Amino acid sequence: MPSLDDLKGCQEKLSTHFRPLQRSFQFWVRATNIYTGYKAFQLRVCFEKDVQKQEAMWERQHELAAEKLYNMCSDLGGFFLKIAQIIGKPDLAPAAWVRRLVTLCDQAPATPFDVVQVVVEGELGRSVDELFERFDTDPIGSASIAQVQHPGIQDLMMTDIRNLQAFALYMQKTDIKFDLYSVTKEMEKQIGYEFDFKREADAMERIRHFLHDNNKKPPVGVPRVIRDMVTRRVLVMEYMDGIPILKVGDEIAKRGINPGGKIATAAKQNILKSLTLAYGQMILKSGFFHADPHPGNILICKGSEVALLDYGQVKDLPNDLRLGYAKLVLAIADNDLLRAAESYRELGIDTLSNCEDEQKELFKLAQTMFDTKLPPGVVMLQPFSEDSSIKKIAVQAFPEELFSVLRTVHLLRGLSVGLGINYSCAEQWRPIAEEALYLAGRLKGKDLETRRRKRGLIRRTFGSLVGL
């Protein structure tokens, strides 16, 4: 007769075996419910002719869908918390979604201490008391994916991503004219990397050394890795003391400074300048960059210094894509419509026009996808609204390798919107892009000098106009 332990073991095996099926069922039931809710609503709203009433109806529909989406991401957790971070941004999703999902982004459930202790001691071969002077049982923060790698967790993540890929394929054929499938393929690669802490430690050290070697003072701080305390499942690093970037306004107000005043604005501008410089150098000069700058991974330390955490998602851009992107950055910064179109083709972004002024709309699409600046009078971008460029220019093919750049730019824009600062990363990155192309032999020295003189002349002219 089987023992109680045997029965428990059998039950756990059956549970592990059927979990992917249960998870898939939950995803499809909930995702289908949200999708069909919108399709049915689109039919209803057509019968309402009053524009203001239509807008009110849309807001209620977005709120209803936001609650369902929140519940799905919260209940399924893990990978879907990462999805909430990606889509819960003020420049991408409906405002009702953002309001609901933003409360989820910092709420990844913590792994119980006894589980953490078993993994740490098993991996490092010594007790927690021997390894550390102090070990807090309550975590400061929890990762959405790779906290402690439970048995079977990676298989569940792959189940999630494949369900999302199937949904993306359907959506791009019916509703959103964008190559969403390639985006999810790149996500699949990146998610797989999050389960190897040795790789993350190597990435952290590589980026730390790069930023130190290329600056008198690194624009962002990168934690030091404690090398003899790194395994595939455990990563120990330097503690960075700071506050989350989106709480900067609250901290400024606590000190009696007006959050909307000149001092606060200057501090926020310096924070964004540091982040933008670091990312410009990583993407355009090195090609190897931190690809997950969501607010939870950015701390503001003493003296307004910026610290960049979590190197589970990094990207190593192929050289041709790095230089092709440098050309696109220059085209956007220079407002050069023709060169932007050429850069799209060179990067392998295949588009199909549904409008008369293709070049103008393609340039607007390039700005929406690859720059942080909002147009005059616009407080947030809605890429999938009816009058957006993506409705007029279908993106039929998008290089998987570029998704991390696209996501990074959009996360930087989300940060700038959250801090109330409107700026262009393309303009900030222009000198870095010029240098990258010059060093690769793609920009002649004479042309580089001409560009710099022209830029200097514009600055001097502008300065004289405003009395500087």
mmCIF file of N, CA and C in Angstrom, residues 235-333:
data_model
loop_
_atom_site.group_PDB
_atom_site.id
_atom_site.type_symbol
_atom_site.label_atom_id
_atom_site.label_comp_id
_atom_site.label_asym_id
_atom_site.label_seq_id
_atom_site.Cartn_x
_atom_site.Cartn_y
_atom_site.Cartn_z
ATOM 1 N N LEU A 235 22.148 35.302 -7.052
ATOM 2 C CA LEU A 235 22.984 36.441 -7.450
ATOM 3 C C LEU A 235 23.049 37.422 -6.275
ATOM 4 N N VAL A 236 24.256 37.665 -5.768
ATOM 5 C CA VAL A 236 24.464 38.620 -4.676
ATOM 6 C C VAL A 236 25.238 39.807 -5.227
ATOM 7 N N MET A 237 24.755 41.007 -4.920
ATOM 8 C CA MET A 237 25.377 42.223 -5.451
ATOM 9 C C MET A 237 25.373 43.326 -4.405
ATOM 10 N N GLU A 238 26.040 44.416 -4.738
ATOM 11 C CA GLU A 238 26.110 45.601 -3.882
ATOM 12 C C GLU A 238 24.712 46.180 -3.657
ATOM 13 N N TYR A 239 24.449 46.624 -2.425
ATOM 14 C CA TYR A 239 23.190 47.283 -2.114
ATOM 15 C C TYR A 239 23.248 48.744 -2.549
ATOM 16 N N MET A 240 22.245 49.186 -3.294
ATOM 17 C CA MET A 240 22.158 50.583 -3.743
ATOM 18 C C MET A 240 21.046 51.260 -2.949
ATOM 19 N N ASP A 241 21.389 52.301 -2.214
ATOM 20 C CA ASP A 241 20.433 52.987 -1.341
ATOM 21 C C ASP A 241 19.816 54.165 -2.085
ATOM 22 N N GLY A 242 18.506 54.103 -2.322
ATOM 23 C CA GLY A 242 17.853 55.198 -3.030
ATOM 24 C C GLY A 242 16.345 55.054 -2.989
ATOM 25 N N ILE A 243 15.655 55.962 -3.689
ATOM 26 C CA ILE A 243 14.189 55.920 -3.763
ATOM 27 C C ILE A 243 13.779 55.659 -5.210
ATOM 28 N N PRO A 244 12.639 54.975 -5.447
ATOM 29 C CA PRO A 244 12.167 54.743 -6.818
ATOM 30 C C PRO A 244 11.960 56.053 -7.555
ATOM 31 N N ILE A 245 12.253 56.050 -8.836
ATOM 32 C CA ILE A 245 12.254 57.291 -9.620
ATOM 33 C C ILE A 245 10.899 58.001 -9.611
ATOM 34 N N LEU A 246 9.801 57.252 -9.627
ATOM 35 C CA LEU A 246 8.494 57.903 -9.683
ATOM 36 C C LEU A 246 8.046 58.471 -8.332
ATOM 37 N N LYS A 247 8.862 58.278 -7.281
ATOM 38 C CA LYS A 247 8.557 58.880 -5.981
ATOM 39 C C LYS A 247 9.394 60.131 -5.723
ATOM 40 N N VAL A 248 10.116 60.545 -6.770
ATOM 41 C CA VAL A 248 10.968 61.735 -6.630
ATOM 42 C C VAL A 248 10.144 62.968 -6.288
ATOM 43 N N GLY A 249 9.002 63.128 -6.939
ATOM 44 C CA GLY A 249 8.138 64.281 -6.674
ATOM 45 C C GLY A 249 7.704 64.340 -5.222
ATOM 46 N N ASP A 250 7.322 63.186 -4.657
ATOM 47 C CA ASP A 250 6.911 63.131 -3.240
ATOM 48 C C ASP A 250 8.072 63.502 -2.323
ATOM 49 N N GLU A 251 9.281 63.010 -2.652
ATOM 50 C CA GLU A 251 10.453 63.291 -1.841
ATOM 51 C C GLU A 251 10.798 64.777 -1.882
ATOM 52 N N ILE A 252 10.674 65.379 -3.068
ATOM 53 C CA ILE A 252 10.937 66.811 -3.210
ATOM 54 C C ILE A 252 9.954 67.628 -2.370
ATOM 55 N N ALA A 253 8.663 67.233 -2.424
ATOM 56 C CA ALA A 253 7.635 67.939 -1.655
ATOM 57 C C ALA A 253 7.889 67.823 -0.151
ATOM 58 N N LYS A 254 8.378 66.636 0.302
ATOM 59 C CA LYS A 254 8.679 66.434 1.724
ATOM 60 C C LYS A 254 9.727 67.421 2.218
ATOM 61 N N ARG A 255 10.628 67.801 1.324
ATOM 62 C CA ARG A 255 11.704 68.723 1.694
ATOM 63 C C ARG A 255 11.291 70.186 1.575
ATOM 64 N N GLY A 256 9.997 70.419 1.318
ATOM 65 C CA GLY A 256 9.491 71.785 1.251
ATOM 66 C C GLY A 256 9.768 72.495 -0.055
ATOM 67 N N ILE A 257 10.118 71.738 -1.084
ATOM 68 C CA ILE A 257 10.390 72.323 -2.408
ATOM 69 C C ILE A 257 9.160 72.124 -3.290
ATOM 70 N N ASN A 258 8.790 73.128 -4.033
ATOM 71 C CA ASN A 258 7.653 73.051 -4.944
ATOM 72 C C ASN A 258 7.947 72.037 -6.055
ATOM 73 N N PRO A 259 7.185 70.902 -6.145
ATOM 74 C CA PRO A 259 7.456 69.879 -7.159
ATOM 75 C C PRO A 259 7.355 70.392 -8.595
ATOM 76 N N GLY A 260 6.609 71.510 -8.780
ATOM 77 C CA GLY A 260 6.482 72.067 -10.124
ATOM 78 C C GLY A 260 7.377 73.269 -10.367
ATOM 79 N N GLY A 261 8.214 73.615 -9.368
ATOM 80 C CA GLY A 261 9.072 74.791 -9.482
ATOM 81 C C GLY A 261 10.356 74.541 -10.252
ATOM 82 N N LYS A 262 11.175 75.591 -10.356
ATOM 83 C CA LYS A 262 12.402 75.532 -11.163
ATOM 84 C C LYS A 262 13.425 74.542 -10.597
ATOM 85 N N ILE A 263 13.569 74.516 -9.273
ATOM 86 C CA ILE A 263 14.566 73.623 -8.653
ATOM 87 C C ILE A 263 14.198 72.164 -8.917
ATOM 88 N N ALA A 264 12.907 71.834 -8.712
ATOM 89 C CA ALA A 264 12.449 70.460 -8.932
ATOM 90 C C ALA A 264 12.563 70.075 -10.402
ATOM 91 N N THR A 265 12.194 70.993 -11.292
ATOM 92 C CA THR A 265 12.274 70.719 -12.735
ATOM 93 C C THR A 265 13.711 70.471 -13.159
ATOM 94 N N ALA A 266 14.638 71.281 -12.628
ATOM 95 C CA ALA A 266 16.058 71.107 -12.958
ATOM 96 C C ALA A 266 16.562 69.743 -12.481
ATOM 97 N N ALA A 267 16.125 69.336 -11.285
ATOM 98 C CA ALA A 267 16.544 68.027 -10.750
ATOM 99 C C ALA A 267 16.024 66.893 -11.633
ATOM 100 N N LYS A 268 14.767 66.988 -12.050
ATOM 101 C CA LYS A 268 14.176 65.954 -12.913
ATOM 102 C C LYS A 268 14.863 65.917 -14.274
ATOM 103 N N GLN A 269 15.179 67.101 -14.802
ATOM 104 C CA GLN A 269 15.879 67.169 -16.091
ATOM 105 C C GLN A 269 17.252 66.499 -16.002
ATOM 106 N N ASN A 270 17.950 66.729 -14.896
ATOM 107 C CA ASN A 270 19.275 66.107 -14.712
ATOM 108 C C ASN A 270 19.181 64.593 -14.608
ATOM 109 N N ILE A 271 18.129 64.114 -13.951
ATOM 110 C CA ILE A 271 17.917 62.665 -13.841
ATOM 111 C C ILE A 271 17.701 62.061 -15.231
ATOM 112 N N LEU A 272 16.818 62.676 -16.010
ATOM 113 C CA LEU A 272 16.551 62.177 -17.371
ATOM 114 C C LEU A 272 17.784 62.303 -18.258
ATOM 115 N N LYS A 273 18.546 63.383 -18.079
ATOM 116 C CA LYS A 273 19.772 63.574 -18.862
ATOM 117 C C LYS A 273 20.767 62.447 -18.593
ATOM 118 N N SER A 274 20.909 62.058 -17.320
ATOM 119 C CA SER A 274 21.829 60.980 -16.959
ATOM 120 C C SER A 274 21.385 59.652 -17.567
ATOM 121 N N LEU A 275 20.096 59.358 -17.445
ATOM 122 C CA LEU A 275 19.570 58.115 -18.014
ATOM 123 C C LEU A 275 19.722 58.084 -19.526
ATOM 124 N N THR A 276 19.388 59.197 -20.164
ATOM 125 C CA THR A 276 19.439 59.265 -21.624
ATOM 126 C C THR A 276 20.861 59.130 -22.134
ATOM 127 N N LEU A 277 21.814 59.775 -21.463
ATOM 128 C CA LEU A 277 23.220 59.655 -21.862
ATOM 129 C C LEU A 277 23.683 58.208 -21.741
ATOM 130 N N ALA A 278 23.353 57.575 -20.623
ATOM 131 C CA ALA A 278 23.765 56.185 -20.415
ATOM 132 C C ALA A 278 23.202 55.278 -21.508
ATOM 133 N N TYR A 279 21.922 55.441 -21.819
ATOM 134 C CA TYR A 279 21.311 54.585 -22.842
ATOM 135 C C TYR A 279 21.815 54.914 -24.244
ATOM 136 N N GLY A 280 22.058 56.183 -24.521
ATOM 137 C CA GLY A 280 22.623 56.547 -25.824
ATOM 138 C C GLY A 280 23.979 55.894 -26.036
ATOM 139 N N GLN A 281 24.816 55.924 -25.008
ATOM 140 C CA GLN A 281 26.136 55.306 -25.112
ATOM 141 C C GLN A 281 26.038 53.789 -25.236
ATOM 142 N N MET A 282 25.174 53.181 -24.414
ATOM 143 C CA MET A 282 25.039 51.725 -24.459
ATOM 144 C C MET A 282 24.518 51.238 -25.807
ATOM 145 N N ILE A 283 23.446 51.868 -26.308
ATOM 146 C CA ILE A 283 22.806 51.395 -27.540
ATOM 147 C C ILE A 283 23.639 51.717 -28.769
ATOM 148 N N LEU A 284 24.090 52.974 -28.887
ATOM 149 C CA LEU A 284 24.714 53.434 -30.132
ATOM 150 C C LEU A 284 26.222 53.232 -30.179
ATOM 151 N N LYS A 285 26.879 53.300 -29.032
ATOM 152 C CA LYS A 285 28.335 53.183 -29.014
ATOM 153 C C LYS A 285 28.783 51.739 -28.804
ATOM 154 N N SER A 286 28.084 51.041 -27.890
ATOM 155 C CA SER A 286 28.451 49.660 -27.574
ATOM 156 C C SER A 286 27.569 48.652 -28.293
ATOM 157 N N GLY A 287 26.268 48.903 -28.288
ATOM 158 C CA GLY A 287 25.309 47.942 -28.830
ATOM 159 C C GLY A 287 24.843 46.954 -27.775
ATOM 160 N N PHE A 288 25.509 46.934 -26.625
ATOM 161 C CA PHE A 288 25.144 46.042 -25.519
ATOM 162 C C PHE A 288 24.507 46.894 -24.436
ATOM 163 N N PHE A 289 23.225 46.671 -24.152
ATOM 164 C CA PHE A 289 22.537 47.603 -23.255
ATOM 165 C C PHE A 289 21.519 46.921 -22.349
ATOM 166 N N HIS A 290 21.276 47.588 -21.220
ATOM 167 C CA HIS A 290 20.220 47.231 -20.265
ATOM 168 C C HIS A 290 18.893 47.497 -20.966
ATOM 169 N N ALA A 291 18.023 46.473 -21.056
ATOM 170 C CA ALA A 291 16.827 46.600 -21.893
ATOM 171 C C ALA A 291 15.530 46.612 -21.087
ATOM 172 N N ASP A 292 15.596 47.017 -19.816
ATOM 173 C CA ASP A 292 14.393 46.975 -18.988
ATOM 174 C C ASP A 292 14.319 48.169 -18.027
ATOM 175 N N PRO A 293 14.324 49.408 -18.577
ATOM 176 C CA PRO A 293 14.328 50.579 -17.688
ATOM 177 C C PRO A 293 12.943 50.996 -17.197
ATOM 178 N N HIS A 294 12.165 50.027 -16.660
ATOM 179 C CA HIS A 294 10.875 50.433 -16.097
ATOM 180 C C HIS A 294 11.127 51.064 -14.721
ATOM 181 N N PRO A 295 10.180 51.839 -14.202
ATOM 182 C CA PRO A 295 10.437 52.627 -12.979
ATOM 183 C C PRO A 295 10.960 51.821 -11.791
ATOM 184 N N GLY A 296 10.554 50.562 -11.668
ATOM 185 C CA GLY A 296 11.006 49.758 -10.548
ATOM 186 C C GLY A 296 12.483 49.432 -10.579
ATOM 187 N N ASN A 297 13.119 49.620 -11.730
ATOM 188 C CA ASN A 297 14.548 49.307 -11.877
ATOM 189 C C ASN A 297 15.445 50.538 -11.804
ATOM 190 N N ILE A 298 14.863 51.688 -11.477
ATOM 191 C CA ILE A 298 15.644 52.930 -11.440
ATOM 192 C C ILE A 298 15.502 53.586 -10.071
ATOM 193 N N LEU A 299 16.636 53.782 -9.412
ATOM 194 C CA LEU A 299 16.653 54.441 -8.107
ATOM 195 C C LEU A 299 17.342 55.798 -8.206
ATOM 196 N N ILE A 300 16.872 56.739 -7.409
ATOM 197 C CA ILE A 300 17.539 58.033 -7.290
ATOM 198 C C ILE A 300 18.226 58.062 -5.928
ATOM 199 N N CYS A 301 19.551 58.149 -5.977
ATOM 200 C CA CYS A 301 20.366 58.061 -4.769
ATOM 201 C C CYS A 301 20.776 59.461 -4.307
ATOM 202 N N LYS A 302 21.610 59.510 -3.296
ATOM 203 C CA LYS A 302 22.078 60.775 -2.733
ATOM 204 C C LYS A 302 22.700 61.652 -3.816
ATOM 205 N N GLY A 303 22.384 62.952 -3.781
ATOM 206 C CA GLY A 303 22.932 63.867 -4.772
ATOM 207 C C GLY A 303 22.283 63.746 -6.134
ATOM 208 N N SER A 304 21.066 63.192 -6.187
ATOM 209 C CA SER A 304 20.319 62.988 -7.439
ATOM 210 C C SER A 304 21.038 62.065 -8.423
ATOM 211 N N GLU A 305 21.930 61.219 -7.906
ATOM 212 C CA GLU A 305 22.592 60.257 -8.779
ATOM 213 C C GLU A 305 21.646 59.099 -9.075
ATOM 214 N N VAL A 306 21.732 58.587 -10.297
ATOM 215 C CA VAL A 306 20.815 57.559 -10.773
ATOM 216 C C VAL A 306 21.483 56.189 -10.682
ATOM 217 N N ALA A 307 20.751 55.195 -10.175
ATOM 218 C CA ALA A 307 21.242 53.816 -10.145
ATOM 219 C C ALA A 307 20.320 52.954 -10.996
ATOM 220 N N LEU A 308 20.908 52.094 -11.798
ATOM 221 C CA LEU A 308 20.166 51.226 -12.714
ATOM 222 C C LEU A 308 20.289 49.785 -12.235
ATOM 223 N N LEU A 309 19.148 49.164 -11.941
ATOM 224 C CA LEU A 309 19.129 47.817 -11.371
ATOM 225 C C LEU A 309 18.601 46.791 -12.373
ATOM 226 N N ASP A 310 18.751 45.505 -12.043
ATOM 227 C CA ASP A 310 18.144 44.379 -12.752
ATOM 228 C C ASP A 310 18.646 44.237 -14.196
ATOM 229 N N TYR A 311 19.641 43.371 -14.364
ATOM 230 C CA TYR A 311 20.250 43.163 -15.686
ATOM 231 C C TYR A 311 19.875 41.805 -16.277
ATOM 232 N N GLY A 312 18.671 41.332 -15.865
ATOM 233 C CA GLY A 312 18.178 40.078 -16.423
ATOM 234 C C GLY A 312 17.859 40.192 -17.897
ATOM 235 N N GLN A 313 17.415 41.390 -18.311
ATOM 236 C CA GLN A 313 17.127 41.615 -19.727
ATOM 237 C C GLN A 313 18.142 42.606 -20.292
ATOM 238 N N VAL A 314 19.081 42.088 -21.067
ATOM 239 C CA VAL A 314 20.040 42.918 -21.787
ATOM 240 C C VAL A 314 20.002 42.517 -23.250
ATOM 241 N N LYS A 315 20.502 43.391 -24.102
ATOM 242 C CA LYS A 315 20.485 43.107 -25.538
ATOM 243 C C LYS A 315 21.840 43.439 -26.136
ATOM 244 N N ASP A 316 22.292 42.579 -27.026
ATOM 245 C CA ASP A 316 23.533 42.818 -27.762
ATOM 246 C C ASP A 316 23.169 42.990 -29.238
ATOM 247 N N LEU A 317 23.057 44.246 -29.667
ATOM 248 C CA LEU A 317 22.608 44.527 -31.039
ATOM 249 C C LEU A 317 23.666 44.129 -32.062
ATOM 250 N N PRO A 318 23.283 43.452 -33.140
ATOM 251 C CA PRO A 318 24.217 43.237 -34.243
ATOM 252 C C PRO A 318 24.717 44.578 -34.778
ATOM 253 N N ASN A 319 25.939 44.617 -35.259
ATOM 254 C CA ASN A 319 26.572 45.871 -35.661
ATOM 255 C C ASN A 319 25.772 46.617 -36.727
ATOM 256 N N ASP A 320 25.246 45.894 -37.704
ATOM 257 C CA ASP A 320 24.490 46.549 -38.780
ATOM 258 C C ASP A 320 23.234 47.225 -38.244
ATOM 259 N N LEU A 321 22.565 46.578 -37.290
ATOM 260 C CA LEU A 321 21.373 47.193 -36.704
ATOM 261 C C LEU A 321 21.741 48.391 -35.844
ATOM 262 N N ARG A 322 22.830 48.288 -35.114
ATOM 263 C CA ARG A 322 23.286 49.419 -34.283
ATOM 264 C C ARG A 322 23.546 50.652 -35.143
ATOM 265 N N LEU A 323 24.252 50.456 -36.253
ATOM 266 C CA LEU A 323 24.578 51.588 -37.132
ATOM 267 C C LEU A 323 23.362 52.056 -37.923
ATOM 268 N N GLY A 324 22.506 51.104 -38.307
ATOM 269 C CA GLY A 324 21.265 51.486 -38.983
ATOM 270 C C GLY A 324 20.379 52.317 -38.073
ATOM 271 N N TYR A 325 20.342 51.949 -36.802
ATOM 272 C CA TYR A 325 19.558 52.721 -35.847
ATOM 273 C C TYR A 325 20.183 54.097 -35.625
ATOM 274 N N ALA A 326 21.517 54.172 -35.641
ATOM 275 C CA ALA A 326 22.193 55.474 -35.517
ATOM 276 C C ALA A 326 21.766 56.408 -36.645
ATOM 277 N N LYS A 327 21.642 55.860 -37.856
ATOM 278 C CA LYS A 327 21.179 56.670 -38.996
ATOM 279 C C LYS A 327 19.752 57.160 -38.781
ATOM 280 N N LEU A 328 18.897 56.288 -38.237
ATOM 281 C CA LEU A 328 17.506 56.686 -37.980
ATOM 282 C C LEU A 328 17.448 57.771 -36.911
ATOM 283 N N VAL A 329 18.282 57.653 -35.881
ATOM 284 C CA VAL A 329 18.338 58.686 -34.833
ATOM 285 C C VAL A 329 18.675 60.044 -35.443
ATOM 286 N N LEU A 330 19.673 60.082 -36.338
ATOM 287 C CA LEU A 330 20.045 61.346 -36.995
ATOM 288 C C LEU A 330 18.900 61.873 -37.842
ATOM 289 N N ALA A 331 18.206 60.979 -38.550
ATOM 290 C CA ALA A 331 17.092 61.410 -39.403
ATOM 291 C C ALA A 331 15.976 62.038 -38.565
ATOM 292 N N ILE A 332 15.662 61.428 -37.417
ATOM 293 C CA ILE A 332 14.615 61.970 -36.544
ATOM 294 C C ILE A 332 15.062 63.299 -35.941
ATOM 295 N N ALA A 333 16.308 63.349 -35.453
ATOM 296 C CA ALA A 333 16.828 64.586 -34.835
ATOM 297 C C ALA A 333 16.893 65.722 -35.844
#
